[in-house]
Coordinates of C-alpha atoms in Angstrom, one line a residue:
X1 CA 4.6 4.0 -2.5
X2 CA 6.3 1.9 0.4
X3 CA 9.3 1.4 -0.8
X4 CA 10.0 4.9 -2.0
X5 CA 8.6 6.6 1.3
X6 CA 10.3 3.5 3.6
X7 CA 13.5 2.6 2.0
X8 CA 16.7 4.2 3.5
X9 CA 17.7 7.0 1.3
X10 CA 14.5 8.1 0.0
X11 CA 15.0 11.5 -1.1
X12 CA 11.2 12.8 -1.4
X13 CA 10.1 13.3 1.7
X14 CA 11.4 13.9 5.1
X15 CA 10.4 11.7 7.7
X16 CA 12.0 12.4 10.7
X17 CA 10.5 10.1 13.6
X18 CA 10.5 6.7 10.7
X19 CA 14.4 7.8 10.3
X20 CA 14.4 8.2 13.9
X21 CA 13.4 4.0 14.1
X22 CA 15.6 3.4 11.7
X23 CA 18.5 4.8 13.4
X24 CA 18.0 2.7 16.3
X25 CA 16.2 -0.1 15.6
X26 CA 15.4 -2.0 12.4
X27 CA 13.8 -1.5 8.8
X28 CA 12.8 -4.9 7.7
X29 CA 12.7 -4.2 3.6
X30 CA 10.5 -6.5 1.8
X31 CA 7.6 -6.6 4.3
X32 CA 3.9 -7.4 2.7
X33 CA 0.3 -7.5 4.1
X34 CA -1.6 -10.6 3.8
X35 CA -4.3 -8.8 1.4
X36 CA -3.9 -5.4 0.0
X37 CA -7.2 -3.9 1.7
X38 CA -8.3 -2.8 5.5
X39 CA -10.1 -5.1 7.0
X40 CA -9.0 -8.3 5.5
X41 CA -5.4 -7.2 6.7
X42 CA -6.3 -6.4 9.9
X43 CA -7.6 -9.6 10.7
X44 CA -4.3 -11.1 9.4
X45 CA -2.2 -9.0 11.9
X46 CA -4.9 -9.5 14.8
X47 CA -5.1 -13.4 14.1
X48 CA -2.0 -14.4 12.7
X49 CA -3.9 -16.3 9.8
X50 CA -3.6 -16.2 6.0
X51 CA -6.4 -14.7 4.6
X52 CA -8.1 -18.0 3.5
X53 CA -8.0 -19.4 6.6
X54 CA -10.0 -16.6 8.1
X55 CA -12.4 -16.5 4.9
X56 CA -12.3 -12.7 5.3
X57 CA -12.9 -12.1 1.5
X58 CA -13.8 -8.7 1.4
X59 CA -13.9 -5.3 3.5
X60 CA -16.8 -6.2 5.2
X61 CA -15.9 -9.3 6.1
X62 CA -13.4 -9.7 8.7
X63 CA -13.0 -12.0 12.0
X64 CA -15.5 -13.1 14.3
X65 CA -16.2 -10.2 17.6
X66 CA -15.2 -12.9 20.0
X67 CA -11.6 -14.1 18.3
X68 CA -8.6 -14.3 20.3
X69 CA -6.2 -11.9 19.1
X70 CA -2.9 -11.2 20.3
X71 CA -3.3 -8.5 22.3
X72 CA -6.2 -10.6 24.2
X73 CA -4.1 -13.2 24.9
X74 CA -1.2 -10.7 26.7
X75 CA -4.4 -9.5 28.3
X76 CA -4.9 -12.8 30.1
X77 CA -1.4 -13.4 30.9
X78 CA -1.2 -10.2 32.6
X79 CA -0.4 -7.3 30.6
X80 CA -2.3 -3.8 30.9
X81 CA -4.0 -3.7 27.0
X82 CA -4.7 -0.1 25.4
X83 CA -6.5 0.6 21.9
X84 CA -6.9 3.5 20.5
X85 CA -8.2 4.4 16.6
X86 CA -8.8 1.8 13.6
X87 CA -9.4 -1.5 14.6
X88 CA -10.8 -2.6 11.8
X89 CA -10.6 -6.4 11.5
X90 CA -14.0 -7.1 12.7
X91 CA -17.3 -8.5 10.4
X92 CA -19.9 -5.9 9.6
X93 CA -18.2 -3.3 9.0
X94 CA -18.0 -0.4 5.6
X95 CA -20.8 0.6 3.4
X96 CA -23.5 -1.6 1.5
X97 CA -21.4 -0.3 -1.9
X98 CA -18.1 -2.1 -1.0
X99 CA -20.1 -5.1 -0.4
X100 CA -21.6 -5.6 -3.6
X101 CA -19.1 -4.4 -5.3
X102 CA -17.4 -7.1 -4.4
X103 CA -20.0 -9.8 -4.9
X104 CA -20.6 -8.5 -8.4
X105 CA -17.0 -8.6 -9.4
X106 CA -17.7 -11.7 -11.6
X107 CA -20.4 -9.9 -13.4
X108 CA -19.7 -8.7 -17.0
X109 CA -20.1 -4.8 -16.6
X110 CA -17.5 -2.4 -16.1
X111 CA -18.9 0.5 -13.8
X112 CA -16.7 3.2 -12.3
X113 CA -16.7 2.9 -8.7
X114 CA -14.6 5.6 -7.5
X115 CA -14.3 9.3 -8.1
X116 CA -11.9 10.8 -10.4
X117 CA -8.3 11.2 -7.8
X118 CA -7.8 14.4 -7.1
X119 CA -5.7 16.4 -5.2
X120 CA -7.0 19.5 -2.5
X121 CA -5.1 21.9 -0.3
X122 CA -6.6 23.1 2.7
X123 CA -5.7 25.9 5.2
X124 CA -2.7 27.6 5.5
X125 CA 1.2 27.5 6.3
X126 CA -0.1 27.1 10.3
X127 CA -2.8 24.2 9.7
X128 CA -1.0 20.8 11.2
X129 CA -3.9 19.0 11.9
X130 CA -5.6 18.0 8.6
X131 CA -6.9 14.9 10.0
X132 CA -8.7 15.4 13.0
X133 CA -9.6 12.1 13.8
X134 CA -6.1 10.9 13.9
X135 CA -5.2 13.4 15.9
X136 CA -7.5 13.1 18.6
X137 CA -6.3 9.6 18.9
X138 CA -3.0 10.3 19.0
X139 CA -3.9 12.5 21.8
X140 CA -5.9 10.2 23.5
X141 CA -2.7 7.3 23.0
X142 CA -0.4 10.2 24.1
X143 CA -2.4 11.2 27.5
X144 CA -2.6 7.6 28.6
X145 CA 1.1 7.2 28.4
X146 CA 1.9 10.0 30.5
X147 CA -0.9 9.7 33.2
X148 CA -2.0 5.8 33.1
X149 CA 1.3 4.0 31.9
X150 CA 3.8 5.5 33.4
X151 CA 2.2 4.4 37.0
X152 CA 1.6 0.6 36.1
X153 CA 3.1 -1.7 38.1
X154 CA 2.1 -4.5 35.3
X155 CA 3.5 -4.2 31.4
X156 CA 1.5 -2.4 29.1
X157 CA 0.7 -3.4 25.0
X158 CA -0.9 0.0 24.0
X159 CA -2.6 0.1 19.7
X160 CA -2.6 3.2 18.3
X161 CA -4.8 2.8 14.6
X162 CA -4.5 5.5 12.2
X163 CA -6.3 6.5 9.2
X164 CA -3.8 8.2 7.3
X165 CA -2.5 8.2 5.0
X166 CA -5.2 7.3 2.9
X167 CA -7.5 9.3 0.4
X168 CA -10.7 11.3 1.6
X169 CA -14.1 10.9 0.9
X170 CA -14.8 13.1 -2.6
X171 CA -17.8 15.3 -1.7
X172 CA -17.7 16.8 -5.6
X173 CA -18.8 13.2 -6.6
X174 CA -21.9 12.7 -4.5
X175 CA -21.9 11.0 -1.4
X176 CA -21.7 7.5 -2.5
X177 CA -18.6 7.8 -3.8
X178 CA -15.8 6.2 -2.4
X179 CA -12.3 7.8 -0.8
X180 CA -10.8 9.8 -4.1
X181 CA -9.1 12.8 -2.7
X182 CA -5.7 13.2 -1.6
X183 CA -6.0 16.2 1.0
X184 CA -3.0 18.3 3.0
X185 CA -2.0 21.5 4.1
X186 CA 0.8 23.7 2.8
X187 CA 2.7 22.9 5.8
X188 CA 3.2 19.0 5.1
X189 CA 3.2 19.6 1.5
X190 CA 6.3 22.0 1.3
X191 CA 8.1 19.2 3.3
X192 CA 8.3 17.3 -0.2
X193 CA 10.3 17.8 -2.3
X194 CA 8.6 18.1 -6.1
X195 CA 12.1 17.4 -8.1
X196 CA 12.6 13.9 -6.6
X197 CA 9.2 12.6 -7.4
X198 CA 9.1 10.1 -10.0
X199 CA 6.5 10.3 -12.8
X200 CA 6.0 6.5 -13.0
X201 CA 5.5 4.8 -16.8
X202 CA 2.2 3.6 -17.8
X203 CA 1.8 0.7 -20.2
X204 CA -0.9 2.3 -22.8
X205 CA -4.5 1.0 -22.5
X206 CA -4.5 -1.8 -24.9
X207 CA -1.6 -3.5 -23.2
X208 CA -2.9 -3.8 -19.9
X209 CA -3.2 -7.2 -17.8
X210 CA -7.3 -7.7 -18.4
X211 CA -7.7 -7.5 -14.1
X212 CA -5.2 -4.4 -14.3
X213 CA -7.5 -2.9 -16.6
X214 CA -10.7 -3.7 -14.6
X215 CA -9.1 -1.8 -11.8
X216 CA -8.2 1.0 -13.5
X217 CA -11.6 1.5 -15.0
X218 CA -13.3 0.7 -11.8
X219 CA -11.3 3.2 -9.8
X220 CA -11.6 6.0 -12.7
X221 CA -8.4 6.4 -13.4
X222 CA -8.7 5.4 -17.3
X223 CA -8.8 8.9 -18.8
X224 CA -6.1 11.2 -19.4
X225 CA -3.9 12.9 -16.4
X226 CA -1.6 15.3 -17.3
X227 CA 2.3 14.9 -15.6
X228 CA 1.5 17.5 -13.4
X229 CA -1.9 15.9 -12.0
X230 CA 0.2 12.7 -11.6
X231 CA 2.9 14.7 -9.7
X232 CA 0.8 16.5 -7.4
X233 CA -1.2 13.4 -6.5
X234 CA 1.9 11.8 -5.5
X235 CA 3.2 14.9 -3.6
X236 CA 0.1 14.9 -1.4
X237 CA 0.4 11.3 -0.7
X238 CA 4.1 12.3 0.1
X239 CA 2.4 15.2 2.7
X240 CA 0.1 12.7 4.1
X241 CA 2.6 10.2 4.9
X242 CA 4.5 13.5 6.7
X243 CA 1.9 13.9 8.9
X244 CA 1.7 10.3 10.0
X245 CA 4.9 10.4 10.7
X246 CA 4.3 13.3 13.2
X247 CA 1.8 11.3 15.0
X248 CA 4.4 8.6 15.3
X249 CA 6.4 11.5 16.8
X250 CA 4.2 12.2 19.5
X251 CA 4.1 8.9 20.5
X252 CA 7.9 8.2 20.4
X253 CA 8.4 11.9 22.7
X254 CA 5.7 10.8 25.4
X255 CA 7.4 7.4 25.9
X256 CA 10.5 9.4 25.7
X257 CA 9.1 12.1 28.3
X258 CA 8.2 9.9 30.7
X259 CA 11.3 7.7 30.8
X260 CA 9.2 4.5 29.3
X261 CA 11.2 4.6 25.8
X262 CA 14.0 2.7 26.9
X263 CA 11.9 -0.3 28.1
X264 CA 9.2 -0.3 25.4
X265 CA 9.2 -1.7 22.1
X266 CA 7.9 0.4 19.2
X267 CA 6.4 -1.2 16.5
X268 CA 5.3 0.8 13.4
X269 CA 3.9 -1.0 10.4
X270 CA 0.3 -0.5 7.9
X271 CA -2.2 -2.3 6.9
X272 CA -1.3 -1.9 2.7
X273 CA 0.5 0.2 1.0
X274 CA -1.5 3.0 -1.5
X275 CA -1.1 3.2 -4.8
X276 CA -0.5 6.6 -6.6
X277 CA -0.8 7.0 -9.7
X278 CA 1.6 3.9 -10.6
X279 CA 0.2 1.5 -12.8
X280 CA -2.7 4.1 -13.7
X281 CA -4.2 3.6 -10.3
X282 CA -4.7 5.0 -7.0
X283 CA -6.2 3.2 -3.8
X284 CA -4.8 -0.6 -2.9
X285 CA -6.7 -4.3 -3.6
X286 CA -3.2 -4.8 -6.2
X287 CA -0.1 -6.8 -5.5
X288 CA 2.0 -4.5 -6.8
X289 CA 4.4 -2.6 -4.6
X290 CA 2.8 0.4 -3.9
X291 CA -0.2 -1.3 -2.5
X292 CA 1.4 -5.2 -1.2
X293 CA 4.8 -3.2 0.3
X294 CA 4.3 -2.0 3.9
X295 CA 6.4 -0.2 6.0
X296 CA 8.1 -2.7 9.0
X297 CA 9.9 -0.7 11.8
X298 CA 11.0 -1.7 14.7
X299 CA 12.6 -0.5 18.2
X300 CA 13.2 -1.0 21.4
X301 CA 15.5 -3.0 24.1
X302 CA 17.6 -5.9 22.5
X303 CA 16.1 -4.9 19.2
X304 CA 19.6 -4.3 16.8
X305 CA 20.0 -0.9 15.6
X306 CA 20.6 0.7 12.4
X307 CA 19.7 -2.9 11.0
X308 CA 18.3 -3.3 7.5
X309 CA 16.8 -6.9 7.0
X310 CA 16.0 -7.9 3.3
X311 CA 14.3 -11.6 4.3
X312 CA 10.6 -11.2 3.1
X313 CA 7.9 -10.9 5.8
X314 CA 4.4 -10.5 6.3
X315 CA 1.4 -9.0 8.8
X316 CA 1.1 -12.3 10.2
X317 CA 4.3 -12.4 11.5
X318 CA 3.1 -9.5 13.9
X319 CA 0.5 -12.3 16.2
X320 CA 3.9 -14.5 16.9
X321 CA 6.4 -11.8 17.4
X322 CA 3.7 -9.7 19.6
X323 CA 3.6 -13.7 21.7
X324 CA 7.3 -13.7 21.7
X325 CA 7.8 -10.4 23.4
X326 CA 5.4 -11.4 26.2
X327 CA 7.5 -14.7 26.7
X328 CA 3.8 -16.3 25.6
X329 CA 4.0 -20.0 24.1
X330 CA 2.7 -19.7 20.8
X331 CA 0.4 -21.6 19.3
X332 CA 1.6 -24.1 16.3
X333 CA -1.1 -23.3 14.1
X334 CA -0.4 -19.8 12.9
X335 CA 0.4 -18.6 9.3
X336 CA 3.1 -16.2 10.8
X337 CA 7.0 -16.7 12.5
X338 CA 8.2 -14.8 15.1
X339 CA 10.5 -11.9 13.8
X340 CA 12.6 -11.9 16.9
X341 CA 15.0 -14.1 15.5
X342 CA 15.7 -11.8 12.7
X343 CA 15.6 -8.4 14.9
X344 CA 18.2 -10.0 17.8
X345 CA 20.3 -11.1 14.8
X346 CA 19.9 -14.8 15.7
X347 CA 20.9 -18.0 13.2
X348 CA 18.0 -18.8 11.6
X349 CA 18.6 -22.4 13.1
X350 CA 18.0 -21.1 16.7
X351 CA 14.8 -19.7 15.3
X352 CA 11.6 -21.1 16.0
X353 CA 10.7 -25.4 17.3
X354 CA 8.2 -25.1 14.1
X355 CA 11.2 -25.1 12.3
X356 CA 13.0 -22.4 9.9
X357 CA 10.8 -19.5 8.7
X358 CA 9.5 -20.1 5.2
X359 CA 11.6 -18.2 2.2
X360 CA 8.4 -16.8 0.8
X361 CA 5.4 -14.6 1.8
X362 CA 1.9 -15.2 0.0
X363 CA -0.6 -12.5 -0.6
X364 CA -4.0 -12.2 -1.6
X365 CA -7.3 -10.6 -2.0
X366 CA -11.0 -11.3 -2.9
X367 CA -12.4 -8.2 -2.6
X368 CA -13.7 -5.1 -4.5
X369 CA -12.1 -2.9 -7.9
X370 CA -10.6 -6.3 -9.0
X371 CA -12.4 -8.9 -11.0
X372 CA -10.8 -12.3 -9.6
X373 CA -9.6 -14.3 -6.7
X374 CA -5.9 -12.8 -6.6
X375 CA -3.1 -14.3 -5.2
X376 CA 0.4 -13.2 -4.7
X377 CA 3.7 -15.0 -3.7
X378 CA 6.5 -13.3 -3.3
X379 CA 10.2 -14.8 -2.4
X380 CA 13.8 -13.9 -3.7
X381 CA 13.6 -11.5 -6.6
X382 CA 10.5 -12.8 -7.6
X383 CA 6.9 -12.2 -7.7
X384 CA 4.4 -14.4 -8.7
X385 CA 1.2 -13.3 -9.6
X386 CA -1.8 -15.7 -10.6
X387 CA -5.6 -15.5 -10.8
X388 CA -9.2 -17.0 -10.3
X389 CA -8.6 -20.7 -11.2
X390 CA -4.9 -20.3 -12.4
X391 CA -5.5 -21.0 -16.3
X392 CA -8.5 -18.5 -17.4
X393 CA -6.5 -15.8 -16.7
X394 CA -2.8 -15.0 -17.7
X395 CA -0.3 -15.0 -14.6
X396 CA 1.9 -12.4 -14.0
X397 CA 5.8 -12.6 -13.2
X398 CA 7.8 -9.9 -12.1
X399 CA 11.7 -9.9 -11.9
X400 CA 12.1 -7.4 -8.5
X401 CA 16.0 -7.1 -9.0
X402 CA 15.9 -6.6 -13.0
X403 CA 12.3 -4.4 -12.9
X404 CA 11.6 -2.6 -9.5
X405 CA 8.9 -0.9 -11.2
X406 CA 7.0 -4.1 -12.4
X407 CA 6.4 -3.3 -15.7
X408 CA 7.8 -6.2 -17.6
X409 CA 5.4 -9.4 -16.8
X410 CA 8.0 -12.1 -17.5
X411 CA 5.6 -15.0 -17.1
X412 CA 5.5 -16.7 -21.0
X413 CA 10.3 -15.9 -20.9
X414 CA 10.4 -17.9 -17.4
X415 CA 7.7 -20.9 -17.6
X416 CA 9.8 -23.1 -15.4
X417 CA 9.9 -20.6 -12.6
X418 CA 6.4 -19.7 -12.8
X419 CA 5.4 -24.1 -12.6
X420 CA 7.9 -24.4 -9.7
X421 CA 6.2 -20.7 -7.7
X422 CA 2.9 -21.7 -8.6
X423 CA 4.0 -25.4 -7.0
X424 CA 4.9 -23.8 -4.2
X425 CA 1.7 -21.2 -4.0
X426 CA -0.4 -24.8 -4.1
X427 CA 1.1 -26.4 -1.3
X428 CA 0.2 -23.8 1.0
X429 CA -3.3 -22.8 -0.6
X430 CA -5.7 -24.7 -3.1
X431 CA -6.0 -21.8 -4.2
X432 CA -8.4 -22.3 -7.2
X433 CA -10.6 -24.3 -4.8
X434 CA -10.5 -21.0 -2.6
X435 CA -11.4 -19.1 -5.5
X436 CA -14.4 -21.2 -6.4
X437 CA -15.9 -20.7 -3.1
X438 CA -15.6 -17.2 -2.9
X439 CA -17.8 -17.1 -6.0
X440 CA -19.9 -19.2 -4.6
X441 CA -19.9 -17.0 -1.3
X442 CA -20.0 -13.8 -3.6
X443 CA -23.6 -15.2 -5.0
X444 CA -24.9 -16.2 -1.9
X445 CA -24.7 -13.0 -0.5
X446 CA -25.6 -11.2 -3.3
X447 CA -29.2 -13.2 -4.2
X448 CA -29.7 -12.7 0.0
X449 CA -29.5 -9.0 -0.3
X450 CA -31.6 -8.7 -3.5
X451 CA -34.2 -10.5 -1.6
X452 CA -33.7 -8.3 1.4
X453 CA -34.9 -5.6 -0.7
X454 CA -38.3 -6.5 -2.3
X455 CA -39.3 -4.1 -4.1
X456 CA -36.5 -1.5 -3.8
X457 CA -33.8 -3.3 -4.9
X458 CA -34.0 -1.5 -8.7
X459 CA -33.4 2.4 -6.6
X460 CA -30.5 0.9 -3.9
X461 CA -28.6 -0.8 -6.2
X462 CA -28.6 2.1 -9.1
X463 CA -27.4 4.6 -6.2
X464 CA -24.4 3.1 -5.1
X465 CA -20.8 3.9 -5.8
X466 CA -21.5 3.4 -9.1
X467 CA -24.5 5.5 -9.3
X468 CA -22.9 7.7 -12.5
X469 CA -22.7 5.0 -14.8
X470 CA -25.4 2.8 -13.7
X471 CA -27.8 5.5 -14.0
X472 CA -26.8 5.9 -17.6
X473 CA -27.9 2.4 -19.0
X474 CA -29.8 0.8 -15.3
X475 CA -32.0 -1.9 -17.0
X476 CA -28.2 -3.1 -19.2
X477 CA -26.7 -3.4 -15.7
X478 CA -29.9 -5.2 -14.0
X479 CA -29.9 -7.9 -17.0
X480 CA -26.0 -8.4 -16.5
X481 CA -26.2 -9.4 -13.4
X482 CA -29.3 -11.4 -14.1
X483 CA -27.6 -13.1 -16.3
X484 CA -24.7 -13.8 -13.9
X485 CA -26.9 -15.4 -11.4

């Protein structure tokens, strides 16, 4: 969960290169992505754009190959650009499954599309490289500091993308499955400790939002879990994040090692948050803390230390700030504002000539394990939560000061605040226009696809991610969604 692994005084985990940032630079507190999933994210951060504006609607659907991102633009006004690892943010990218997953959200059939979470400990005390992949980046990102960068004679904007921490694939559940297992090695898991870990409450079945249930069901987390499956799903995640953090390490000690820390500034953030195991789910595509909340660190020359700032923020912020540092003009039509007011401790009223930056950050996401355009605002202790076309689904309302855990929707005690949010929301998106065309984008694709397949459309779509249920009842599923179109 964000908060509990990023918030100063978290107990369960040691993270000592984060708590390194913090100590000399600044924790913003209440930062959010821009949709709770990779790709749409990513093409938030790379374009400074709500996600409505870039239509990226689902994990497959991201920003054009030939967009101007940030990092091109400091490319053209003369910075060396690096990238290593997950970029992400691009069109045409994850499997056929996550595709029509999505599209077939609006269809009335509940299909498990994950495997069970799980938890699996690999190697021994010695094993520090679980994930190699992220590793080999980080020695990749690590070698070009200390044999390209520190010879530039130009400044240098240098990505690292990381996979963790996020689930692995679940071989036990076939290879269709989705990303289910939480992995580690002893050595990152006896860095957390088990007492501080906090069983989070459930609200029983029958009580759950209907699109919180839908996600459940679809991610397979419905059935029981004992406290100590919970707990030791949570402490890998806890192990995971560990090991990211040592990656962030190598990274700090290379700039360090070769003298470049003290001009360069270090910006660590993620894409979502990942849920485990509160609300009875795992994974992201929710606005609910674990899975909106992403860690926001940053350091470097100028930057304030030991600062903790509790104004709300978001991924798109990143395009402007990134502009900012490069003494870049910025363009006026951006979803994001600059956070180098905030991190130089600046008056809001110096801030930016577009005027102050907006009390509020909105979030949402049209993509896969959720059954309904969702869209998020989030400003002073409250979050707003509303769905599809605003009306055929109950909104939720969460009090962040009274409830930190989200479990009281407050929506029906507070009906004034949730008219003057959802005002708000509707001035910055028509959001149940939005909504209607990603249905109408959803079938589009969909009926394109089908006819893509001729004849073997009945086999591809029965062996998806969903392949264990579907296989069950296959001709129940076909008419649903023949019925749906």
């Amino acid at each position: 969960d964000g908060r509990l692994t990023f918030y100063p005084g978290n107990q369960t985990v040691d993270l000592p290169f984060v708590n390194f940032m913090k100590r000399y630079g600044t924790v913003f507190l209440n930062a959010y992505t821009n949709s709770p999933i990779c790709c749409p994210s990513r093409a938030a951060m790379w374009s400074g754009l709500f996600t409505h504006l870039t239509e990226s609607w689902n994990n497959f659907k991201g920003l054009d190959p030939d967009y101007v991102t940030w990092m091109d633009l400091m490319q053209k006004h003369g910075y060396y650009t690096q990238k290593y690892g997950k970029l992400d943010y691009t069109s045409g990218h994850h499997s056929v499954s996550n595709r029509v997953e999505a599209w077939t959200r609006d269809v009335d059939f509940l299909l498990r599309q994950e495997g069970r979470p799980m938890v699996n400990l690999t190697g021994d005390r010695r094993h520090l490289r679980v994930m190699e992949a992220d590793w080999r980046n980080t020695d990749k990102a690590v070698t070009w500091i200390k044999e390209e960068a520190v010879s530039l004679t130009q400044p240098f904007a240098l990505y690292l993308g990381l996979n963790l921490p996020h689930p692995y694939p679940s071989p036990y559940a076939g290879e269709n499955f989705g990303s289910s297992t939480f992995l580690t090695s002893p050595y990152w898991l006896e860095k957390v400790t088990y007492e501080a870990i906090k069983i989070p409450k459930w609200s029983s079945l029958s009580e759950m939002h209907p699109v919180d249930y839908y996600s459940s069901y679809t991610k397979n987390c419905t059935e029981e879990f004992t406290k100590q499956e919970v707990r030791n799903i949570r402490a890998f995640y806890y192990a995971m994040c560990a090991e990211t953090d040592a990656m962030l390490g190598e990274i700090i000690s290379a700039l360090r090692d070769t003298g470049l820390l003290k001009k360069t500034i270090v910006i660590f953030t993620s894409d979502h948050g990942e849920l485990a195991m509160e609300h009875r789910q795992f994974y992201k595509m929710s606005m609910y803390e674990g899975s909106s909340h992403v860690p926001l660190l940053v350091m470097g020359p100028g930057i304030k230390e030991q600062q903790q700032i509790s104004d709300v923020v978001s991924l798109v912020d990143i395009y402007p700030t990134m502009l900012d540092i490069a003494r870049i003009p910025v363009p006026q039509n951006l979803s994001g504002y600059s956070l180098i007011p905030l991190l130089l401790g600046k008056a809001e009223d110096e801030a930016s000539p577009r005027g102050p930056r907006p009390s509020w950050v909105l979030s949402e996401f049209h993509g896969c394990n959720v059954n309904a355009s969702t869209y998020m605002l989030r400003t002073g202790r409250w979050k707003y939560i509303t769905y599809s076309d605003g009306h055929s689904v109950l909104p939720q309302l969460f009090d962040l000061s009274a409830d930190p855990d989200e479990l009281t929707n407050v929506a029906i005690k507070f009906p004034v605040i949730v008219h003057s949010l959802d005002k708000i929301l509707r001035s910055v998106v028509n959001y149940p226009e939005v909504s209607s065309s990603v249905q109408d984008y959803n079938k589009r694709q969909f009926i394109s696809w089908k006819q893509s397949l001729g004849q073997n459309y009945s086999s591809v779509i029965a062996n998806l991610r969903w392949h264990q249920d579907w296989l069950k009842e296959p001709k129940k599923y076909e008419n649903a969604i023949d019925k749906w179109l």
